[in-house]
């Protein structure tokens, strides 16, 4: 596909792309011939001549409706809150403030694809160098993604060096000078080279600094079309933290099929209460072991996900030695339990 295709009309229907190989040819097109025949409208006292009326023609080829295929992120607890997994070949926005865990979530999505689901991946870095990503993941979680790069199953595309005007030792790199055309071309090449089914672009913010709203929207639309046409399930990472910048948020959300939002805040630790609760259950003294401590509380929500049911709650998650783990029990239930526990204490 050439990038000159950009001016060609295309369907805005986010579900328009379907892998032709997925069509079930065993099912015949729906039978439209049972419409009331022309004759049956006659003699109903309407008093108009409908002799010219043509019954609507059945479309020759209409693909039968397919059950949407899902892919497992493999991130514990996450697939449950999105109805069993992300829908294949779609593009999702992963949003959240700095330090929320977007890069870890994205890397885990790619790493699980490689290690558990036999799906190759492309990770486009625009905010940190490929080497920083490799080192961080290896040191934090013992994920050695270099092994999968060596075996040709994964590509980290260096899109940061040329943006900053720096030289790069990487094998897959957007050449200088950095242009969006070059970026899109290299993303496409990387996907084709390793036959990727999972893609991460980390992040859109780096690009959006240099782009107008219109250019950004056009870029995201083109990117989305390319990714879908290659049959990739994609996470577009965005540092959009809140609703303070409505315009830019609208650009991204307009195009994507779904959105995952990560939050992190400093909160009073609830572990004191949990300990108390445990003690109460075990019949121990309630005065001891209570302490207040600030800790980082992480939560995940799904503000939007087309084509599937999904959780509407805020779910806590933790970053541990194995990466992210989502608690599929909603935060609200935990709060309710604490309230009941407190009410019991008052009794
Ligand atoms: N091994 C680990 N255990 C616990 N937390 C970690 C670990 N590694 C990183 N983190 C946390 O993850 C945060 C960074 O997450 P990251 O995905 O890079 O954020 P983002 O991409 O949203 O800016 C760090 O600030 C740190 O708090
Ligand atoms: Mg990051």
Tab-separated table of C-alpha atoms and ligand atoms in Angstrom:
chain	number	residue	atom	x	y	z
A	1	UNK	CA	0.000	0.000	0.000
A	2	UNK	CA	1.244	3.430	-0.852
A	3	UNK	CA	0.840	6.400	1.402
A	4	UNK	CA	-0.596	8.239	-1.528
A	5	UNK	CA	-3.732	6.285	-0.736
A	6	UNK	CA	-4.515	8.831	1.907
A	7	UNK	CA	-6.795	10.851	-0.307
A	8	UNK	CA	-8.875	7.940	-1.349
A	9	UNK	CA	-12.271	7.768	0.241
A	10	UNK	CA	-12.691	5.124	2.850
A	11	UNK	CA	-15.381	3.990	5.155
A	12	UNK	CA	-15.585	5.660	8.534
A	13	UNK	CA	-17.141	2.523	9.893
A	14	UNK	CA	-14.732	1.332	12.543
A	15	UNK	CA	-15.814	-2.234	11.927
A	16	UNK	CA	-15.378	-2.042	8.205
A	17	UNK	CA	-12.215	-4.090	8.009
A	18	UNK	CA	-12.704	-7.819	7.970
A	19	UNK	CA	-10.117	-10.360	7.143
A	20	UNK	CA	-11.564	-12.014	4.029
A	21	UNK	CA	-10.142	-15.327	5.159
A	22	UNK	CA	-12.482	-15.167	8.144
A	23	UNK	CA	-15.624	-15.142	6.070
A	24	UNK	CA	-17.686	-18.220	6.498
A	25	UNK	CA	-18.443	-19.240	2.961
A	26	UNK	CA	-20.494	-22.192	4.103
A	27	UNK	CA	-23.310	-19.814	5.024
A	28	UNK	CA	-25.408	-18.555	2.196
A	29	UNK	CA	-26.298	-14.892	2.018
A	30	UNK	CA	-29.488	-14.148	3.878
A	31	UNK	CA	-32.660	-14.845	1.977
A	32	UNK	CA	-34.315	-11.539	1.118
A	33	UNK	CA	-36.859	-13.031	-1.262
A	34	UNK	CA	-39.600	-13.340	1.330
A	35	UNK	CA	-40.526	-9.678	1.154
A	36	UNK	CA	-44.240	-9.226	0.356
A	37	UNK	CA	-44.515	-9.498	-3.376
A	38	UNK	CA	-45.650	-6.630	-5.499
A	39	UNK	CA	-48.988	-8.355	-5.959
A	40	UNK	CA	-49.729	-8.558	-2.314
A	41	UNK	CA	-49.844	-4.760	-2.045
A	42	UNK	CA	-52.619	-4.573	-4.548
A	43	UNK	CA	-56.246	-4.253	-3.577
A	44	UNK	CA	-55.495	-2.769	-0.159
A	45	UNK	CA	-57.502	0.359	-0.840
A	46	UNK	CA	-54.517	2.687	-1.081
A	47	UNK	CA	-55.701	3.993	-4.419
A	48	UNK	CA	-52.270	4.559	-5.921
A	49	UNK	CA	-50.645	2.892	-8.845
A	50	UNK	CA	-47.647	0.939	-7.710
A	51	UNK	CA	-47.203	-0.963	-10.908
A	52	UNK	CA	-43.778	0.641	-11.330
A	53	UNK	CA	-42.695	-0.469	-7.908
A	54	UNK	CA	-39.569	-2.583	-7.858
A	55	UNK	CA	-38.995	-4.844	-4.922
A	56	UNK	CA	-35.585	-4.173	-3.378
A	57	UNK	CA	-32.903	-6.375	-4.798
A	58	UNK	CA	-31.003	-8.609	-2.455
A	59	UNK	CA	-27.357	-7.686	-2.311
A	60	UNK	CA	-25.256	-10.193	-4.216
A	61	UNK	CA	-22.585	-10.565	-1.586
A	62	UNK	CA	-23.015	-9.598	1.999
A	63	UNK	CA	-20.573	-11.138	4.439
A	64	UNK	CA	-22.327	-13.051	7.141
A	65	UNK	CA	-21.975	-11.628	10.623
A	66	UNK	CA	-19.080	-13.161	12.441
A	67	UNK	CA	-18.437	-13.712	16.075
A	68	UNK	CA	-15.702	-11.217	16.927
A	69	UNK	CA	-12.373	-12.827	17.625
A	70	UNK	CA	-10.649	-11.895	20.820
A	71	UNK	CA	-7.035	-11.970	21.797
A	72	UNK	CA	-5.770	-12.486	25.296
A	73	UNK	CA	-3.566	-9.748	26.640
A	74	UNK	CA	-2.363	-12.298	29.172
A	75	UNK	CA	-2.242	-9.516	31.779
A	76	UNK	CA	-3.782	-11.157	34.841
A	77	UNK	CA	-7.277	-9.843	35.510
A	78	UNK	CA	-7.398	-7.538	32.494
A	79	UNK	CA	-9.066	-9.820	29.972
A	80	UNK	CA	-11.938	-10.443	32.387
A	81	UNK	CA	-12.810	-6.751	32.590
A	82	UNK	CA	-12.988	-6.383	28.809
A	83	UNK	CA	-15.404	-9.219	28.245
A	84	UNK	CA	-12.812	-11.950	27.708
A	85	UNK	CA	-10.072	-10.128	25.807
A	86	UNK	CA	-9.429	-7.342	23.329
A	87	UNK	CA	-11.123	-7.680	19.977
A	88	UNK	CA	-8.606	-8.709	17.362
A	89	UNK	CA	-7.376	-6.293	14.671
A	90	UNK	CA	-8.589	-3.218	16.461
A	91	UNK	CA	-6.852	-0.120	17.697
A	92	UNK	CA	-7.007	0.901	21.345
A	93	UNK	CA	-5.927	3.981	23.185
A	94	UNK	CA	-3.994	3.372	26.395
A	95	UNK	CA	-4.127	6.621	28.328
A	96	UNK	CA	-2.815	7.806	31.653
A	97	UNK	CA	-0.417	10.247	33.274
A	98	UNK	CA	3.359	9.761	33.478
A	99	UNK	CA	4.323	6.880	35.723
A	100	UNK	CA	0.883	5.285	35.534
A	101	UNK	CA	2.245	2.079	34.002
A	102	UNK	CA	1.474	2.542	30.294
A	103	UNK	CA	4.858	1.344	29.073
A	104	UNK	CA	4.761	-1.659	31.382
A	105	UNK	CA	1.209	-2.547	30.315
A	106	UNK	CA	2.145	-2.239	26.637
A	107	UNK	CA	5.336	-4.242	27.011
A	108	UNK	CA	3.485	-6.969	28.888
A	109	UNK	CA	0.924	-7.110	26.085
A	110	UNK	CA	3.717	-7.617	23.533
A	111	UNK	CA	5.777	-9.933	25.752
A	112	UNK	CA	2.798	-12.191	26.471
A	113	UNK	CA	2.064	-12.314	22.749
A	114	UNK	CA	5.589	-13.625	22.182
A	115	UNK	CA	5.845	-15.973	25.121
A	116	UNK	CA	2.301	-17.296	25.492
A	117	UNK	CA	0.284	-16.765	22.337
A	118	UNK	CA	2.725	-17.165	19.485
A	119	UNK	CA	2.029	-13.665	18.192
A	120	UNK	CA	4.858	-11.475	17.005
A	121	UNK	CA	5.060	-7.835	17.948
A	122	UNK	CA	6.335	-4.399	16.990
A	123	UNK	CA	7.071	-1.815	19.667
A	124	UNK	CA	7.556	1.723	18.359
A	125	UNK	CA	9.483	3.853	20.839
A	126	UNK	CA	9.116	7.610	20.638
A	127	UNK	CA	9.869	8.505	24.256
A	128	UNK	CA	12.776	6.321	25.291
A	129	UNK	CA	15.494	4.533	23.370
A	130	UNK	CA	15.124	0.858	22.508
A	131	UNK	CA	18.049	0.087	24.806
A	132	UNK	CA	16.389	1.879	27.729
A	133	UNK	CA	13.235	-0.153	27.149
A	134	UNK	CA	15.208	-3.428	27.024
A	135	UNK	CA	17.126	-2.566	30.180
A	136	UNK	CA	14.091	-1.396	32.138
A	137	UNK	CA	12.081	-4.486	31.308
A	138	UNK	CA	14.946	-6.830	32.038
A	139	UNK	CA	15.777	-5.176	35.351
A	140	UNK	CA	12.201	-4.749	36.522
A	141	UNK	CA	10.641	-8.007	35.399
A	142	UNK	CA	13.390	-10.170	33.967
A	143	UNK	CA	11.783	-9.936	30.514
A	144	UNK	CA	14.558	-10.356	27.970
A	145	UNK	CA	12.972	-9.008	24.821
A	146	UNK	CA	16.328	-8.957	23.026
A	147	UNK	CA	16.021	-12.737	22.638
A	148	UNK	CA	12.820	-12.288	20.658
A	149	UNK	CA	14.372	-9.563	18.550
A	150	UNK	CA	17.244	-11.908	17.728
A	151	UNK	CA	14.839	-14.660	16.705
A	152	UNK	CA	12.953	-12.251	14.437
A	153	UNK	CA	9.729	-12.401	16.444
A	154	UNK	CA	9.860	-8.853	17.696
A	155	UNK	CA	11.023	-5.500	16.420
A	156	UNK	CA	11.645	-2.385	18.461
A	157	UNK	CA	11.428	0.512	16.035
A	158	UNK	CA	13.609	3.421	17.092
A	159	UNK	CA	11.520	6.494	16.321
A	160	UNK	CA	13.112	8.680	18.977
A	161	UNK	CA	16.673	9.116	17.700
A	162	UNK	CA	15.803	10.778	14.421
A	163	UNK	CA	13.210	12.962	16.124
A	164	UNK	CA	15.960	14.228	18.388
A	165	UNK	CA	18.442	14.396	15.514
A	166	UNK	CA	20.665	11.722	17.061
A	167	UNK	CA	22.477	8.818	15.462
A	168	UNK	CA	21.231	5.316	16.209
A	169	UNK	CA	22.861	1.904	16.310
A	170	UNK	CA	19.506	0.180	16.018
A	171	UNK	CA	18.612	-2.125	13.163
A	172	UNK	CA	15.120	-0.690	12.808
A	173	UNK	CA	15.195	3.058	12.903
A	174	UNK	CA	13.242	5.913	11.353
A	175	UNK	CA	15.799	7.739	9.176
A	176	UNK	CA	16.704	11.380	9.618
A	177	UNK	CA	15.158	13.843	9.059
A	178	UNK	CA	12.142	12.594	10.974
A	179	UNK	CA	8.912	12.910	9.010
A	180	UNK	CA	5.529	11.354	9.533
A	181	UNK	CA	5.724	9.719	6.117
A	182	UNK	CA	8.991	8.070	7.116
A	183	UNK	CA	7.514	6.983	10.436
A	184	UNK	CA	4.463	5.390	8.820
A	185	UNK	CA	6.620	3.697	6.209
A	186	UNK	CA	8.964	2.220	8.822
A	187	UNK	CA	6.075	1.029	10.976
A	188	UNK	CA	4.657	-0.754	7.974
A	189	UNK	CA	7.997	-2.303	7.086
A	190	UNK	CA	8.525	-3.503	10.651
A	191	UNK	CA	5.059	-5.101	10.764
A	192	UNK	CA	5.681	-6.888	7.478
A	193	UNK	CA	9.186	-7.956	8.406
A	194	UNK	CA	8.205	-9.795	11.571
A	195	UNK	CA	4.607	-10.578	10.602
A	196	UNK	CA	3.425	-8.740	13.686
A	197	UNK	CA	-0.035	-9.269	15.138
A	198	UNK	CA	0.472	-6.941	18.097
A	199	UNK	CA	1.720	-3.366	17.844
A	200	UNK	CA	2.432	-0.649	20.383
A	201	UNK	CA	3.073	3.020	19.579
A	202	UNK	CA	4.602	4.600	22.694
A	203	UNK	CA	3.586	7.359	22.564
A	204	UNK	CA	1.417	9.701	20.539
A	205	UNK	CA	2.395	12.617	22.750
A	206	UNK	CA	5.854	12.804	21.289
A	207	UNK	CA	4.348	13.330	17.841
A	208	UNK	CA	1.480	15.520	18.866
A	209	UNK	CA	3.831	18.190	20.167
A	210	UNK	CA	4.864	18.984	16.623
A	211	UNK	CA	1.496	18.564	14.933
A	212	UNK	CA	-1.649	20.595	14.512
A	213	UNK	CA	-4.953	19.022	15.557
A	214	UNK	CA	-5.817	18.379	11.929
A	215	UNK	CA	-2.481	16.735	11.165
A	216	UNK	CA	-2.664	14.622	14.280
A	217	UNK	CA	-6.135	13.429	13.455
A	218	UNK	CA	-5.090	12.598	9.912
A	219	UNK	CA	-2.006	10.775	11.197
A	220	UNK	CA	-4.001	8.692	13.658
A	221	UNK	CA	-6.589	7.852	11.036
A	222	UNK	CA	-3.954	6.730	8.553
A	223	UNK	CA	-2.081	4.815	11.214
A	224	UNK	CA	-5.286	3.097	12.269
A	225	UNK	CA	-6.112	2.091	8.709
A	226	UNK	CA	-2.651	0.681	8.114
A	227	UNK	CA	-2.656	-1.259	11.365
A	228	UNK	CA	-6.086	-2.736	10.731
A	229	UNK	CA	-5.261	-3.630	7.167
A	230	UNK	CA	-2.308	-5.671	8.428
A	231	UNK	CA	-4.512	-7.399	10.983
A	232	UNK	CA	-2.728	-5.970	14.006
A	233	UNK	CA	-4.192	-5.432	17.441
A	234	UNK	CA	-2.694	-2.159	18.566
A	235	UNK	CA	-2.190	-0.057	21.655
A	236	UNK	CA	-1.692	3.662	21.007
A	237	UNK	CA	-0.191	5.110	24.150
A	238	UNK	CA	-1.263	8.576	25.219
A	239	UNK	CA	-0.142	10.599	28.199
A	240	UNK	CA	-3.464	12.360	28.283
A	241	UNK	CA	-4.061	12.516	31.998
A	242	UNK	CA	-7.456	14.117	32.423
A	243	UNK	CA	-10.065	16.216	30.698
A	244	UNK	CA	-8.058	19.430	30.846
A	245	UNK	CA	-7.199	19.315	27.164
A	246	UNK	CA	-10.500	18.405	25.571
A	247	UNK	CA	-9.456	19.133	21.994
A	248	UNK	CA	-6.588	16.699	21.835
A	249	UNK	CA	-8.471	14.034	23.695
A	250	UNK	CA	-11.254	14.212	21.153
A	251	UNK	CA	-8.835	13.650	18.278
A	252	UNK	CA	-7.592	10.353	19.644
A	253	UNK	CA	-10.836	9.035	21.002
A	254	UNK	CA	-12.637	9.753	17.788
A	255	UNK	CA	-10.679	7.180	15.849
A	256	UNK	CA	-9.972	4.339	18.229
A	257	UNK	CA	-12.175	1.327	18.935
A	258	UNK	CA	-11.646	1.367	22.637
A	259	UNK	CA	-9.886	3.025	25.462
A	260	UNK	CA	-8.078	1.848	28.564
A	261	UNK	CA	-7.229	4.435	31.179
A	262	UNK	CA	-4.676	4.053	33.959
A	263	UNK	CA	-4.733	6.192	37.091
A	264	UNK	CA	-2.283	6.530	39.935
A	265	UNK	CA	-2.581	8.567	43.094
A	266	UNK	CA	-1.034	8.716	46.514
A	267	UNK	CA	-3.520	7.455	49.056
A	268	UNK	CA	-3.668	6.500	52.678
A	269	UNK	CA	-2.756	2.883	52.848
A	270	UNK	CA	-5.670	0.605	53.537
A	271	UNK	CA	-3.376	-2.150	54.688
A	272	UNK	CA	-3.892	-1.088	58.307
A	273	UNK	CA	-7.600	-1.680	57.931
A	274	UNK	CA	-7.010	-4.915	56.110
A	275	UNK	CA	-4.840	-6.092	58.976
A	276	UNK	CA	-7.502	-5.003	61.431
A	277	UNK	CA	-10.138	-6.809	59.457
A	278	UNK	CA	-8.026	-9.945	59.409
A	279	UNK	CA	-7.433	-9.668	63.141
A	280	UNK	CA	-11.125	-9.204	63.771
A	281	UNK	CA	-11.914	-12.299	61.763
A	282	UNK	CA	-9.330	-14.227	63.693
A	283	UNK	CA	-10.643	-12.898	67.020
A	284	UNK	CA	-7.509	-10.854	67.845
A	285	UNK	CA	-7.319	-7.406	69.401
A	286	UNK	CA	-8.541	-4.609	67.158
A	287	UNK	CA	-6.328	-1.911	68.681
A	288	UNK	CA	-3.038	-3.255	67.383
A	289	UNK	CA	-1.440	-3.166	63.979
A	290	UNK	CA	-3.324	-0.186	62.672
A	291	UNK	CA	-1.081	2.256	60.817
A	292	UNK	CA	-1.520	4.951	58.273
A	293	UNK	CA	0.899	5.212	55.399
A	294	UNK	CA	0.757	6.885	52.036
A	295	UNK	CA	1.136	4.531	49.145
A	296	UNK	CA	0.674	4.706	45.406
A	297	UNK	CA	-2.716	3.443	44.474
A	298	UNK	CA	-3.139	2.306	40.880
A	299	UNK	CA	-6.425	1.882	39.077
A	300	UNK	CA	-7.584	0.932	35.641
A	301	UNK	CA	-10.850	1.643	33.864
A	302	UNK	CA	-12.389	1.041	30.469
A	303	UNK	CA	-14.143	4.269	29.430
A	304	UNK	CA	-15.021	2.899	25.997
A	305	UNK	CA	-14.863	-0.427	24.150
A	306	UNK	CA	-16.833	-0.960	20.971
A	307	UNK	CA	-18.383	-4.295	20.169
A	308	UNK	CA	-18.210	-5.864	23.611
A	309	UNK	CA	-19.545	-5.603	27.097
A	310	UNK	CA	-16.952	-4.455	29.606
A	311	UNK	CA	-16.574	-3.415	33.201
A	312	UNK	CA	-17.691	0.099	34.124
A	313	UNK	CA	-15.848	0.071	37.421
A	314	UNK	CA	-12.480	1.329	38.534
A	315	UNK	CA	-10.314	-1.709	39.169
A	316	UNK	CA	-7.219	-1.622	41.340
A	317	UNK	CA	-4.022	-2.990	39.857
A	318	UNK	CA	-0.544	-3.571	41.140
A	319	UNK	CA	2.867	-3.617	39.507
A	320	UNK	CA	4.822	-6.512	40.929
A	321	UNK	CA	7.713	-8.685	39.900
A	322	UNK	CA	5.647	-10.304	37.163
A	323	UNK	CA	4.392	-6.991	35.789
A	324	UNK	CA	0.854	-5.703	36.035
A	325	UNK	CA	-1.885	-7.603	37.806
A	326	UNK	CA	-5.429	-6.249	37.673
A	327	UNK	CA	-7.831	-7.018	40.458
A	328	UNK	CA	-10.981	-7.832	38.602
A	329	UNK	CA	-12.982	-7.183	41.756
A	330	UNK	CA	-14.143	-3.563	41.417
A	331	UNK	CA	-12.856	-0.920	43.783
A	332	UNK	CA	-16.405	-0.097	44.809
A	333	UNK	CA	-16.915	-3.555	46.296
A	334	UNK	CA	-13.787	-3.202	48.379
A	335	UNK	CA	-14.973	0.165	49.689
A	336	UNK	CA	-18.328	-1.352	50.538
A	337	UNK	CA	-16.633	-4.131	52.467
A	338	UNK	CA	-14.573	-1.597	54.402
A	339	UNK	CA	-17.685	0.449	55.174
A	340	UNK	CA	-19.442	-2.648	56.511
A	341	UNK	CA	-16.398	-3.511	58.545
A	342	UNK	CA	-16.293	0.017	60.020
A	343	UNK	CA	-20.008	-0.091	60.761
A	344	UNK	CA	-19.476	-3.341	62.661
A	345	UNK	CA	-16.719	-1.704	64.700
A	346	UNK	CA	-19.121	1.067	65.777
A	347	UNK	CA	-21.601	-1.554	66.947
B	1	LIG	N1	9.472	-3.975	39.258
B	1	LIG	C1	8.598	-3.016	39.603
B	1	LIG	N2	7.819	-3.190	40.680
B	1	LIG	C2	6.945	-2.254	41.054
B	1	LIG	N3	6.745	-1.106	40.396
B	1	LIG	C3	7.487	-0.884	39.317
B	1	LIG	C4	8.438	-1.809	38.845
B	1	LIG	N4	9.002	-1.295	37.755
B	1	LIG	C5	8.410	-0.106	37.534
B	1	LIG	N5	7.509	0.144	38.466
B	1	LIG	C6	6.658	1.323	38.572
B	1	LIG	O1	6.149	1.644	37.281
B	1	LIG	C7	6.335	3.024	37.051
B	1	LIG	C8	6.647	3.319	35.586
B	1	LIG	O2	5.700	2.736	34.783
B	1	LIG	P1	5.711	3.104	33.229
B	1	LIG	O3	4.984	2.011	32.546
B	1	LIG	O4	7.083	3.395	32.758
B	1	LIG	O5	4.839	4.433	33.261
B	1	LIG	P2	4.338	5.331	32.044
B	1	LIG	O6	4.775	4.674	30.789
B	1	LIG	O7	2.852	5.398	32.206
B	1	LIG	O8	4.968	6.673	32.276
B	1	LIG	C9	7.529	3.402	37.868
B	1	LIG	O9	7.473	4.760	38.192
B	1	LIG	C10	7.400	2.522	39.069
B	1	LIG	O10	6.584	3.171	40.030
B	2	LIG	MG1	6.100	5.313	29.265
